[in-house]
Amino acid sequence: MPRTAFAGTGFYVPDRVVKNDELTQYMDTSDEWIIERTGIQERRWVTDGMTSAEMACRASKMAISAAGIEPGEIDAIVLGTLSPDVFFPGTGVFLQRDLGLEGIPALDVRAQCSGFVYGLSVADAWIKSGQYRTILLVGVEIHSTGIDVSTRGRDLAVLFGDGAGAAVLTATDEQDRGVLSTHIHADGNHAEMLWTEAAGSKNHPRISAEDIAAGRHYPRMEGREVFKHAVKRMPEVVMEALEANDLTTNDIDLLIPHQANLRISQMVQRRLGLEDDQVVNNIQRYGNTTAATIPIALAEAVRDERLERGDLLCLVAFGSGLTWGSALVRW
Ligand code: UT7
């Protein structure tokens, strides 16, 4: 059976840097509060004209170039996002068009912050089954056009940023490298703990003036509750992956956690007994880019030569849904 190898990675973030101090012009917050509670110092916001498909395309081209393949070699696109450019169709088809890959399937994954790990699970199964040999896996998000930057929305508005990350996955017959396993979960009992209620097809009409007045078109979160679930589920699903492969935390060379809050990542690190240099954190510079955090962090880790052939890489995600998941990769 073939295995799934990471052949190339890439990322793109918008040029516009939004520092914490800028946010104090729009809402009652402070640089100190944001850094102390989240670790975030700045994030990127798109400027008018930039779309999530365009960001995904830039990240993808970098990943394709790093993989040393031609775009035409890609058999399928899997794209995670909670912020598609339009309600439908998904962003994957716009990316497919921009890359000139007419005909190949483009699957959007709706698993929020777990979108990249969920997408990896699907792509890995397709590659192992022999259905496809080369898959472009992308996570992309534009939050800045959909957050409440008034004081009412400050708990969420300070967290989120825009960006895209991509990876080219290829089938390999080498049995000593590639994805070892993926583990994905969900608990819809807490679906409303972090959600955007409108526009939605359950509403008649999908969005009303009343929805807008009440801010139901903005994401809402029970932050403390989400936090508690995150610090429980992330270590748990890492342990599940390790146990499935007869490995222990001592075997992990690099952990890339979803970048939701630096305090969450630090608690996950402590619970797993990992050192600082074994964990990738870039939330300080990008905030939470949801489905894009893991592929952006992975692309930066590759660029910074933090992974060597044979290393054990662990990806772990948690987010709205609730959804969570992990993957172990022999680099
Ligand atoms: O990626 C998907 C998963 N997302 C997450 O995992 C996020 C999980 N949650 C969190 O990261 C944290 O809960 C937050 C960063 C959202 C909030 O931090 P917290 O330490 O849990 O603060 P809190 O919600 O308990 O609020 C404490 C205080 C409140 O004021 P009072 O009621 O104590 O007077 C908030 O109104 O901080 C206030 N507050 C703020 N103050 C300044 C909330 N947001 C802000 C803000 N600036 N931006």
mmCIF file of C-alpha atoms and ligand atoms in Angstrom:
data_model
loop_
_atom_site.group_PDB
_atom_site.id
_atom_site.type_symbol
_atom_site.label_atom_id
_atom_site.label_comp_id
_atom_site.label_asym_id
_atom_site.label_seq_id
_atom_site.Cartn_x
_atom_site.Cartn_y
_atom_site.Cartn_z
ATOM 1 C CA MET A 1 0.000 0.000 0.000
ATOM 2 C CA PRO A 2 1.424 3.456 -0.850
ATOM 3 C CA ARG A 3 2.024 5.968 1.910
ATOM 4 C CA THR A 4 1.332 9.710 1.909
ATOM 5 C CA ALA A 5 4.409 11.938 1.922
ATOM 6 C CA PHE A 6 4.634 15.716 2.210
ATOM 7 C CA ALA A 7 6.434 16.696 -1.000
ATOM 8 C CA GLY A 8 6.245 20.484 -0.654
ATOM 9 C CA THR A 9 4.736 23.189 1.551
ATOM 10 C CA GLY A 10 3.879 26.854 1.079
ATOM 11 C CA PHE A 11 2.049 29.749 2.665
ATOM 12 C CA TYR A 12 0.810 33.231 1.999
ATOM 13 C CA VAL A 13 -0.198 35.980 4.397
ATOM 14 C CA PRO A 14 -1.448 39.434 3.406
ATOM 15 C CA ASP A 15 1.000 42.335 3.572
ATOM 16 C CA ARG A 16 -1.133 44.410 5.927
ATOM 17 C CA VAL A 17 0.121 43.976 9.498
ATOM 18 C CA VAL A 18 -2.429 44.841 12.195
ATOM 19 C CA LYS A 19 -0.737 45.346 15.539
ATOM 20 C CA ASN A 20 -2.609 45.203 18.823
ATOM 21 C CA ASP A 21 -2.303 48.947 19.213
ATOM 22 C CA GLU A 22 -4.293 49.478 16.003
ATOM 23 C CA LEU A 23 -7.174 47.486 17.489
ATOM 24 C CA THR A 24 -7.374 49.881 20.426
ATOM 25 C CA GLN A 25 -8.629 52.489 17.921
ATOM 26 C CA TYR A 26 -11.710 50.362 17.211
ATOM 27 C CA MET A 27 -12.529 48.742 20.565
ATOM 28 C CA ASP A 28 -11.894 48.865 24.282
ATOM 29 C CA THR A 29 -8.837 46.615 24.529
ATOM 30 C CA SER A 30 -5.105 46.908 25.120
ATOM 31 C CA ASP A 31 -1.838 45.462 23.862
ATOM 32 C CA GLU A 32 -1.176 44.152 27.395
ATOM 33 C CA TRP A 33 -4.528 42.318 27.657
ATOM 34 C CA ILE A 34 -4.164 40.680 24.255
ATOM 35 C CA ILE A 35 -0.565 39.579 24.821
ATOM 36 C CA GLU A 36 -1.212 38.304 28.351
ATOM 37 C CA ARG A 37 -4.390 36.360 27.488
ATOM 38 C CA THR A 38 -3.512 35.157 23.973
ATOM 39 C CA GLY A 39 0.173 35.741 23.161
ATOM 40 C CA ILE A 40 -0.819 37.569 19.961
ATOM 41 C CA GLN A 41 1.185 40.670 19.021
ATOM 42 C CA GLU A 42 -0.065 41.197 15.481
ATOM 43 C CA ARG A 43 -2.073 39.556 12.730
ATOM 44 C CA ARG A 44 -2.517 40.046 8.966
ATOM 45 C CA TRP A 45 -5.671 41.422 7.349
ATOM 46 C CA VAL A 46 -6.431 41.403 3.648
ATOM 47 C CA THR A 47 -7.000 44.632 1.786
ATOM 48 C CA ASP A 48 -9.852 45.093 -0.650
ATOM 49 C CA GLY A 49 -9.559 42.867 -3.713
ATOM 50 C CA MET A 50 -7.742 39.946 -2.080
ATOM 51 C CA THR A 51 -9.832 36.767 -1.954
ATOM 52 C CA SER A 52 -9.348 33.510 -0.119
ATOM 53 C CA ALA A 53 -8.995 31.743 -3.489
ATOM 54 C CA GLU A 54 -6.176 34.131 -4.428
ATOM 55 C CA MET A 55 -4.385 33.570 -1.119
ATOM 56 C CA ALA A 56 -4.859 29.812 -1.504
ATOM 57 C CA CYS A 57 -3.446 30.036 -5.026
ATOM 58 C CA ARG A 58 -0.310 31.871 -3.869
ATOM 59 C CA ALA A 59 0.303 29.369 -1.064
ATOM 60 C CA SER A 60 -0.370 26.475 -3.457
ATOM 61 C CA LYS A 61 2.057 27.722 -6.099
ATOM 62 C CA MET A 62 4.767 27.903 -3.451
ATOM 63 C CA ALA A 63 3.988 24.343 -2.319
ATOM 64 C CA ILE A 64 3.895 23.053 -5.910
ATOM 65 C CA SER A 65 7.235 24.698 -6.671
ATOM 66 C CA ALA A 66 8.766 23.290 -3.460
ATOM 67 C CA ALA A 67 7.522 19.825 -4.442
ATOM 68 C CA GLY A 68 9.219 20.180 -7.843
ATOM 69 C CA ILE A 69 6.116 19.133 -9.759
ATOM 70 C CA GLU A 70 3.990 20.712 -12.465
ATOM 71 C CA PRO A 71 0.471 21.826 -11.461
ATOM 72 C CA GLY A 72 -0.897 19.388 -14.037
ATOM 73 C CA GLU A 73 0.387 16.475 -11.938
ATOM 74 C CA ILE A 74 -2.158 17.241 -9.195
ATOM 75 C CA ASP A 75 -5.010 14.713 -9.133
ATOM 76 C CA ALA A 76 -7.292 16.375 -6.554
ATOM 77 C CA ILE A 77 -7.703 19.439 -4.334
ATOM 78 C CA VAL A 78 -8.843 19.293 -0.701
ATOM 79 C CA LEU A 79 -9.388 22.699 0.883
ATOM 80 C CA GLY A 80 -10.347 23.539 4.464
ATOM 81 C CA THR A 81 -12.053 26.847 5.214
ATOM 82 C CA LEU A 82 -14.862 28.312 7.309
ATOM 83 C CA SER A 83 -14.761 31.582 5.364
ATOM 84 C CA PRO A 84 -15.469 30.772 1.706
ATOM 85 C CA ASP A 85 -15.405 33.707 -0.706
ATOM 86 C CA VAL A 86 -19.111 33.121 -1.390
ATOM 87 C CA PHE A 87 -21.829 31.027 0.304
ATOM 88 C CA PHE A 88 -21.448 28.542 -2.555
ATOM 89 C CA PRO A 89 -19.626 27.127 -4.485
ATOM 90 C CA GLY A 90 -16.717 26.329 -2.233
ATOM 91 C CA THR A 91 -13.351 28.037 -2.491
ATOM 92 C CA GLY A 92 -11.766 24.834 -3.860
ATOM 93 C CA VAL A 93 -13.283 25.284 -7.320
ATOM 94 C CA PHE A 94 -12.044 28.881 -7.578
ATOM 95 C CA LEU A 95 -8.579 27.664 -6.618
ATOM 96 C CA GLN A 96 -8.832 24.882 -9.192
ATOM 97 C CA ARG A 97 -9.757 27.452 -11.867
ATOM 98 C CA ASP A 98 -6.932 29.799 -10.860
ATOM 99 C CA LEU A 99 -4.431 26.939 -11.083
ATOM 100 C CA GLY A 100 -5.826 25.914 -14.489
ATOM 101 C CA LEU A 101 -6.668 22.391 -13.335
ATOM 102 C CA GLU A 102 -10.088 21.918 -14.938
ATOM 103 C CA GLY A 103 -11.536 18.470 -14.441
ATOM 104 C CA ILE A 104 -9.897 17.379 -11.204
ATOM 105 C CA PRO A 105 -12.095 17.164 -8.075
ATOM 106 C CA ALA A 106 -12.103 20.043 -5.595
ATOM 107 C CA LEU A 107 -13.444 19.193 -2.141
ATOM 108 C CA ASP A 108 -14.109 21.843 0.491
ATOM 109 C CA VAL A 109 -13.856 20.611 4.080
ATOM 110 C CA ARG A 110 -16.050 22.274 6.696
ATOM 111 C CA ALA A 111 -14.296 21.390 9.926
ATOM 112 C CA GLN A 112 -13.184 24.889 10.966
ATOM 113 C CA CYS A 113 -9.882 24.896 12.895
ATOM 114 C CA SER A 114 -9.568 21.150 12.303
ATOM 115 C CA GLY A 115 -9.991 21.564 8.536
ATOM 116 C CA PHE A 116 -6.385 20.809 7.626
ATOM 117 C CA VAL A 117 -6.169 17.663 9.770
ATOM 118 C CA TYR A 118 -9.599 16.488 8.568
ATOM 119 C CA GLY A 119 -8.464 17.192 4.985
ATOM 120 C CA LEU A 120 -5.251 15.270 5.575
ATOM 121 C CA SER A 121 -7.288 12.327 6.792
ATOM 122 C CA VAL A 122 -9.330 12.313 3.561
ATOM 123 C CA ALA A 123 -6.295 12.837 1.318
ATOM 124 C CA ASP A 124 -4.328 10.112 3.110
ATOM 125 C CA ALA A 125 -7.189 7.643 2.618
ATOM 126 C CA TRP A 126 -7.430 8.517 -1.084
ATOM 127 C CA ILE A 127 -3.684 8.039 -1.561
ATOM 128 C CA LYS A 128 -3.533 4.798 0.439
ATOM 129 C CA SER A 129 -6.458 3.377 -1.530
ATOM 130 C CA GLY A 130 -4.684 4.174 -4.802
ATOM 131 C CA GLN A 131 -7.468 6.489 -5.989
ATOM 132 C CA TYR A 132 -5.139 9.499 -6.351
ATOM 133 C CA ARG A 133 -1.343 9.856 -6.228
ATOM 134 C CA THR A 134 -0.862 13.621 -5.858
ATOM 135 C CA ILE A 135 -3.159 15.833 -3.783
ATOM 136 C CA LEU A 136 -3.038 19.554 -3.058
ATOM 137 C CA LEU A 137 -4.172 20.143 0.546
ATOM 138 C CA VAL A 138 -4.928 23.730 1.539
ATOM 139 C CA GLY A 139 -6.160 25.660 4.563
ATOM 140 C CA VAL A 140 -7.249 29.255 3.999
ATOM 141 C CA GLU A 141 -9.151 31.878 5.915
ATOM 142 C CA ILE A 142 -10.265 35.484 5.668
ATOM 143 C CA HIS A 143 -11.601 36.519 9.052
ATOM 144 C CA SER A 144 -11.072 40.264 8.851
ATOM 145 C CA THR A 145 -14.138 40.888 6.684
ATOM 146 C CA GLY A 146 -16.379 39.012 9.132
ATOM 147 C CA ILE A 147 -15.438 40.034 12.661
ATOM 148 C CA ASP A 148 -17.060 42.571 14.942
ATOM 149 C CA VAL A 149 -14.279 45.068 15.579
ATOM 150 C CA SER A 150 -16.362 47.035 18.087
ATOM 151 C CA THR A 151 -16.034 46.401 21.835
ATOM 152 C CA ARG A 152 -18.998 43.993 21.588
ATOM 153 C CA GLY A 153 -16.884 41.573 19.545
ATOM 154 C CA ARG A 154 -13.511 42.151 21.174
ATOM 155 C CA ASP A 155 -13.094 38.662 22.643
ATOM 156 C CA LEU A 156 -12.999 37.185 19.115
ATOM 157 C CA ALA A 157 -11.845 40.108 17.013
ATOM 158 C CA VAL A 158 -8.429 40.248 18.647
ATOM 159 C CA LEU A 159 -7.820 36.543 18.010
ATOM 160 C CA PHE A 160 -8.408 36.093 14.306
ATOM 161 C CA GLY A 161 -6.186 36.763 11.297
ATOM 162 C CA ASP A 162 -6.103 36.023 7.565
ATOM 163 C CA GLY A 163 -3.787 33.661 5.708
ATOM 164 C CA ALA A 164 -3.313 30.507 3.673
ATOM 165 C CA GLY A 165 -1.139 27.411 3.896
ATOM 166 C CA ALA A 166 -0.748 24.537 1.462
ATOM 167 C CA ALA A 167 0.945 21.175 1.084
ATOM 168 C CA VAL A 168 1.477 18.863 -1.874
ATOM 169 C CA LEU A 169 0.953 15.256 -0.796
ATOM 170 C CA THR A 170 2.306 12.455 -2.947
ATOM 171 C CA ALA A 171 2.096 8.688 -2.883
ATOM 172 C CA THR A 172 5.367 7.023 -1.939
ATOM 173 C CA ASP A 173 6.318 3.373 -1.840
ATOM 174 C CA GLU A 174 8.956 4.064 0.808
ATOM 175 C CA GLN A 175 7.576 2.492 3.966
ATOM 176 C CA ASP A 176 9.856 4.413 6.358
ATOM 177 C CA ARG A 177 8.258 7.812 5.754
ATOM 178 C CA GLY A 178 4.919 9.517 5.351
ATOM 179 C CA VAL A 179 1.669 9.753 7.289
ATOM 180 C CA LEU A 180 1.490 7.046 9.971
ATOM 181 C CA SER A 181 -2.121 7.687 10.942
ATOM 182 C CA THR A 182 -4.796 10.343 11.368
ATOM 183 C CA HIS A 183 -7.425 10.545 14.125
ATOM 184 C CA ILE A 184 -10.426 12.841 13.776
ATOM 185 C CA HIS A 185 -13.389 13.509 16.082
ATOM 186 C CA ALA A 186 -16.392 15.773 16.557
ATOM 187 C CA ASP A 187 -18.953 16.588 19.243
ATOM 188 C CA GLY A 188 -21.936 18.456 17.842
ATOM 189 C CA ASN A 189 -23.430 18.841 21.320
ATOM 190 C CA HIS A 190 -21.323 21.980 21.545
ATOM 191 C CA ALA A 191 -21.947 23.293 18.027
ATOM 192 C CA GLU A 192 -23.199 26.655 19.314
ATOM 193 C CA MET A 193 -20.187 27.183 21.580
ATOM 194 C CA LEU A 194 -18.322 28.785 18.670
ATOM 195 C CA TRP A 195 -20.423 29.622 15.638
ATOM 196 C CA THR A 196 -21.759 32.166 13.197
ATOM 197 C CA GLU A 197 -25.543 31.889 13.119
ATOM 198 C CA ALA A 198 -26.435 34.096 10.158
ATOM 199 C CA ALA A 199 -26.659 34.022 7.206
ATOM 200 C CA GLY A 200 -27.932 30.469 7.353
ATOM 201 C CA SER A 201 -30.570 28.416 5.550
ATOM 202 C CA LYS A 202 -32.321 27.588 8.851
ATOM 203 C CA ASN A 203 -33.289 31.256 9.096
ATOM 204 C CA HIS A 204 -36.325 32.657 7.206
ATOM 205 C CA PRO A 205 -34.978 34.779 5.571
ATOM 206 C CA ARG A 206 -31.362 33.663 5.762
ATOM 207 C CA ILE A 207 -30.362 37.010 7.194
ATOM 208 C CA SER A 208 -32.519 39.868 8.440
ATOM 209 C CA ALA A 209 -31.997 43.419 9.638
ATOM 210 C CA GLU A 210 -32.706 42.074 13.137
ATOM 211 C CA ASP A 211 -29.899 39.489 12.790
ATOM 212 C CA ILE A 212 -27.511 42.219 11.786
ATOM 213 C CA ALA A 213 -28.615 44.522 14.604
ATOM 214 C CA ALA A 214 -28.076 41.665 17.080
ATOM 215 C CA GLY A 215 -24.678 40.816 15.564
ATOM 216 C CA ARG A 216 -25.713 37.273 14.633
ATOM 217 C CA HIS A 217 -23.703 37.562 11.406
ATOM 218 C CA TYR A 218 -20.523 37.715 13.490
ATOM 219 C CA PRO A 219 -18.838 34.700 15.080
ATOM 220 C CA ARG A 220 -19.654 34.194 18.763
ATOM 221 C CA MET A 221 -17.793 32.096 21.271
ATOM 222 C CA GLU A 222 -18.028 30.963 24.857
ATOM 223 C CA GLY A 223 -14.290 31.506 25.173
ATOM 224 C CA ARG A 224 -13.632 29.940 28.567
ATOM 225 C CA GLU A 225 -15.610 26.787 27.722
ATOM 226 C CA VAL A 226 -13.883 26.396 24.353
ATOM 227 C CA PHE A 227 -10.556 26.843 26.117
ATOM 228 C CA LYS A 228 -11.335 24.026 28.581
ATOM 229 C CA HIS A 229 -12.319 21.628 25.803
ATOM 230 C CA ALA A 230 -9.221 22.532 23.769
ATOM 231 C CA VAL A 231 -6.710 21.793 26.532
ATOM 232 C CA LYS A 232 -8.422 18.449 27.206
ATOM 233 C CA ARG A 233 -9.004 17.230 23.646
ATOM 234 C CA MET A 234 -5.665 18.176 22.088
ATOM 235 C CA PRO A 235 -3.398 16.159 24.437
ATOM 236 C CA GLU A 236 -5.962 13.335 24.408
ATOM 237 C CA VAL A 237 -5.955 12.976 20.611
ATOM 238 C CA VAL A 238 -2.141 13.198 20.490
ATOM 239 C CA MET A 239 -1.992 10.289 22.960
ATOM 240 C CA GLU A 240 -4.512 8.383 20.825
ATOM 241 C CA ALA A 241 -2.238 8.769 17.791
ATOM 242 C CA LEU A 242 0.887 7.757 19.714
ATOM 243 C CA GLU A 243 -0.763 4.688 21.209
ATOM 244 C CA ALA A 244 -2.100 3.611 17.807
ATOM 245 C CA ASN A 245 1.508 3.523 16.568
ATOM 246 C CA ASP A 246 3.150 2.064 19.700
ATOM 247 C CA LEU A 247 4.950 5.350 20.283
ATOM 248 C CA THR A 248 5.264 7.678 23.282
ATOM 249 C CA THR A 249 5.647 11.426 23.792
ATOM 250 C CA ASN A 250 9.430 10.812 23.926
ATOM 251 C CA ASP A 251 9.294 9.920 20.230
ATOM 252 C CA ILE A 252 7.862 13.286 19.118
ATOM 253 C CA ASP A 253 10.438 15.528 17.448
ATOM 254 C CA LEU A 254 8.116 18.389 16.505
ATOM 255 C CA LEU A 255 4.551 19.250 17.508
ATOM 256 C CA ILE A 256 2.507 21.690 15.438
ATOM 257 C CA PRO A 257 -0.609 22.576 17.404
ATOM 258 C CA HIS A 258 -3.464 24.616 15.962
ATOM 259 C CA GLN A 259 -2.723 28.227 16.862
ATOM 260 C CA ALA A 260 -5.800 29.269 18.873
ATOM 261 C CA ASN A 261 -4.176 30.873 21.893
ATOM 262 C CA LEU A 262 -0.539 30.702 23.040
ATOM 263 C CA ARG A 263 -1.746 29.696 26.526
ATOM 264 C CA ILE A 264 -3.574 26.708 25.040
ATOM 265 C CA SER A 265 -0.469 25.588 23.119
ATOM 266 C CA GLN A 266 1.676 25.993 26.239
ATOM 267 C CA MET A 267 -0.731 23.894 28.311
ATOM 268 C CA VAL A 268 -0.772 21.190 25.617
ATOM 269 C CA GLN A 269 3.039 21.283 25.553
ATOM 270 C CA ARG A 270 3.227 20.909 29.345
ATOM 271 C CA ARG A 271 0.736 18.053 29.402
ATOM 272 C CA LEU A 272 2.805 16.215 26.791
ATOM 273 C CA GLY A 273 6.091 17.018 28.553
ATOM 274 C CA LEU A 274 7.673 18.634 25.485
ATOM 275 C CA GLU A 275 10.456 21.240 25.408
ATOM 276 C CA ASP A 276 9.980 24.704 23.876
ATOM 277 C CA ASP A 277 12.020 23.852 20.776
ATOM 278 C CA GLN A 278 9.769 20.842 20.091
ATOM 279 C CA VAL A 279 6.658 22.988 19.601
ATOM 280 C CA VAL A 280 5.939 25.430 16.772
ATOM 281 C CA ASN A 281 4.230 28.686 17.799
ATOM 282 C CA ASN A 282 3.649 31.533 15.374
ATOM 283 C CA ILE A 283 0.365 32.874 16.766
ATOM 284 C CA GLN A 284 2.346 35.884 18.016
ATOM 285 C CA ARG A 285 2.682 37.065 14.390
ATOM 286 C CA TYR A 286 -0.476 35.778 12.689
ATOM 287 C CA GLY A 287 -3.179 35.292 15.313
ATOM 288 C CA ASN A 288 -5.611 32.437 14.738
ATOM 289 C CA THR A 289 -6.001 31.762 11.003
ATOM 290 C CA THR A 290 -8.222 28.737 11.713
ATOM 291 C CA ALA A 291 -7.837 26.105 8.942
ATOM 292 C CA ALA A 292 -4.617 27.818 7.836
ATOM 293 C CA THR A 293 -2.690 27.798 11.133
ATOM 294 C CA ILE A 294 -1.225 24.301 10.825
ATOM 295 C CA PRO A 295 -0.133 24.500 7.156
ATOM 296 C CA ILE A 296 1.345 27.989 7.658
ATOM 297 C CA ALA A 297 3.253 26.789 10.730
ATOM 298 C CA LEU A 298 4.361 23.665 8.851
ATOM 299 C CA ALA A 299 5.616 25.703 5.880
ATOM 300 C CA GLU A 300 7.545 27.974 8.241
ATOM 301 C CA ALA A 301 8.994 24.979 10.107
ATOM 302 C CA VAL A 302 10.192 23.501 6.796
ATOM 303 C CA ARG A 303 11.635 26.862 5.722
ATOM 304 C CA ASP A 304 13.427 27.163 9.076
ATOM 305 C CA GLU A 305 14.809 23.613 8.707
ATOM 306 C CA ARG A 306 13.142 22.402 11.886
ATOM 307 C CA LEU A 307 12.341 19.019 10.326
ATOM 308 C CA GLU A 308 14.821 16.394 9.193
ATOM 309 C CA ARG A 309 14.203 13.171 7.304
ATOM 310 C CA GLY A 310 13.075 10.558 9.820
ATOM 311 C CA ASP A 311 11.710 13.033 12.394
ATOM 312 C CA LEU A 312 8.353 12.301 13.980
ATOM 313 C CA LEU A 313 5.991 15.221 13.338
ATOM 314 C CA CYS A 314 2.705 15.505 15.188
ATOM 315 C CA LEU A 315 -0.105 17.794 14.016
ATOM 316 C CA VAL A 316 -2.981 18.491 16.401
ATOM 317 C CA ALA A 317 -6.082 20.607 15.879
ATOM 318 C CA PHE A 318 -9.153 21.700 17.793
ATOM 319 C CA GLY A 319 -11.982 24.048 16.937
ATOM 320 C CA SER A 320 -15.577 24.914 16.291
ATOM 321 C CA GLY A 321 -17.954 22.006 15.866
ATOM 322 C CA LEU A 322 -16.542 20.978 18.169
ATOM 323 C CA THR A 323 -14.011 19.171 16.026
ATOM 324 C CA TRP A 324 -10.529 17.934 16.807
ATOM 325 C CA GLY A 325 -7.895 15.651 15.363
ATOM 326 C CA SER A 326 -4.265 14.637 15.131
ATOM 327 C CA ALA A 327 -1.837 13.180 12.634
ATOM 328 C CA LEU A 328 1.557 11.548 12.989
ATOM 329 C CA VAL A 329 3.986 11.915 10.105
ATOM 330 C CA ARG A 330 7.398 10.306 9.701
ATOM 331 C CA TRP A 331 9.182 13.125 7.854
HETATM 332 O O1 UT7 B 1 -9.605 28.277 17.331
HETATM 333 C C1 UT7 B 1 -10.791 27.762 17.818
HETATM 334 C C2 UT7 B 1 -10.767 27.599 19.238
HETATM 335 N N1 UT7 B 1 -10.710 28.846 19.935
HETATM 336 C C3 UT7 B 1 -10.157 28.876 21.109
HETATM 337 O O2 UT7 B 1 -9.637 27.876 21.528
HETATM 338 C C4 UT7 B 1 -10.210 30.125 21.935
HETATM 339 C C5 UT7 B 1 -10.434 29.741 23.350
HETATM 340 N N2 UT7 B 1 -10.637 30.840 24.264
HETATM 341 C C6 UT7 B 1 -9.710 31.782 24.533
HETATM 342 O O3 UT7 B 1 -8.656 31.812 23.937
HETATM 343 C C7 UT7 B 1 -9.968 32.750 25.641
HETATM 344 O O4 UT7 B 1 -11.126 32.357 26.341
HETATM 345 C C8 UT7 B 1 -10.142 34.224 25.179
HETATM 346 C C9 UT7 B 1 -8.816 34.762 24.693
HETATM 347 C C10 UT7 B 1 -11.183 34.339 24.083
HETATM 348 C C11 UT7 B 1 -10.582 35.090 26.349
HETATM 349 O O5 UT7 B 1 -9.634 35.003 27.403
HETATM 350 P P1 UT7 B 1 -10.108 34.691 28.887
HETATM 351 O O6 UT7 B 1 -8.885 34.733 29.708
HETATM 352 O O7 UT7 B 1 -10.880 33.399 28.862
HETATM 353 O O8 UT7 B 1 -11.025 35.928 29.228
HETATM 354 P P2 UT7 B 1 -12.579 35.943 29.599
HETATM 355 O O9 UT7 B 1 -13.420 35.603 28.425
HETATM 356 O O10 UT7 B 1 -12.785 35.185 30.843
HETATM 357 O O11 UT7 B 1 -12.768 37.488 29.900
HETATM 358 C C12 UT7 B 1 -12.097 38.137 30.983
HETATM 359 C C13 UT7 B 1 -12.384 39.615 30.915
HETATM 360 C C14 UT7 B 1 -13.877 39.923 30.728
HETATM 361 O O12 UT7 B 1 -14.173 41.070 31.468
HETATM 362 P P3 UT7 B 1 -14.864 40.948 32.923
HETATM 363 O O13 UT7 B 1 -16.171 40.253 32.690
HETATM 364 O O14 UT7 B 1 -13.911 40.146 33.755
HETATM 365 O O15 UT7 B 1 -15.000 42.382 33.341
HETATM 366 C C15 UT7 B 1 -13.988 40.239 29.261
HETATM 367 O O16 UT7 B 1 -15.068 41.101 28.992
HETATM 368 O O17 UT7 B 1 -11.731 40.188 29.770
HETATM 369 C C16 UT7 B 1 -12.677 40.926 28.995
HETATM 370 N N3 UT7 B 1 -12.265 40.870 27.608
HETATM 371 C C17 UT7 B 1 -11.388 41.731 27.082
HETATM 372 N N4 UT7 B 1 -10.733 42.791 27.611
HETATM 373 C C18 UT7 B 1 -9.904 43.480 26.807
HETATM 374 C C19 UT7 B 1 -12.624 39.990 26.645
HETATM 375 N N5 UT7 B 1 -12.012 40.290 25.499
HETATM 376 C C20 UT7 B 1 -11.227 41.363 25.740
HETATM 377 C C21 UT7 B 1 -10.350 42.128 24.939
HETATM 378 N N6 UT7 B 1 -9.704 43.165 25.525
HETATM 379 N N7 UT7 B 1 -10.118 41.844 23.643
#
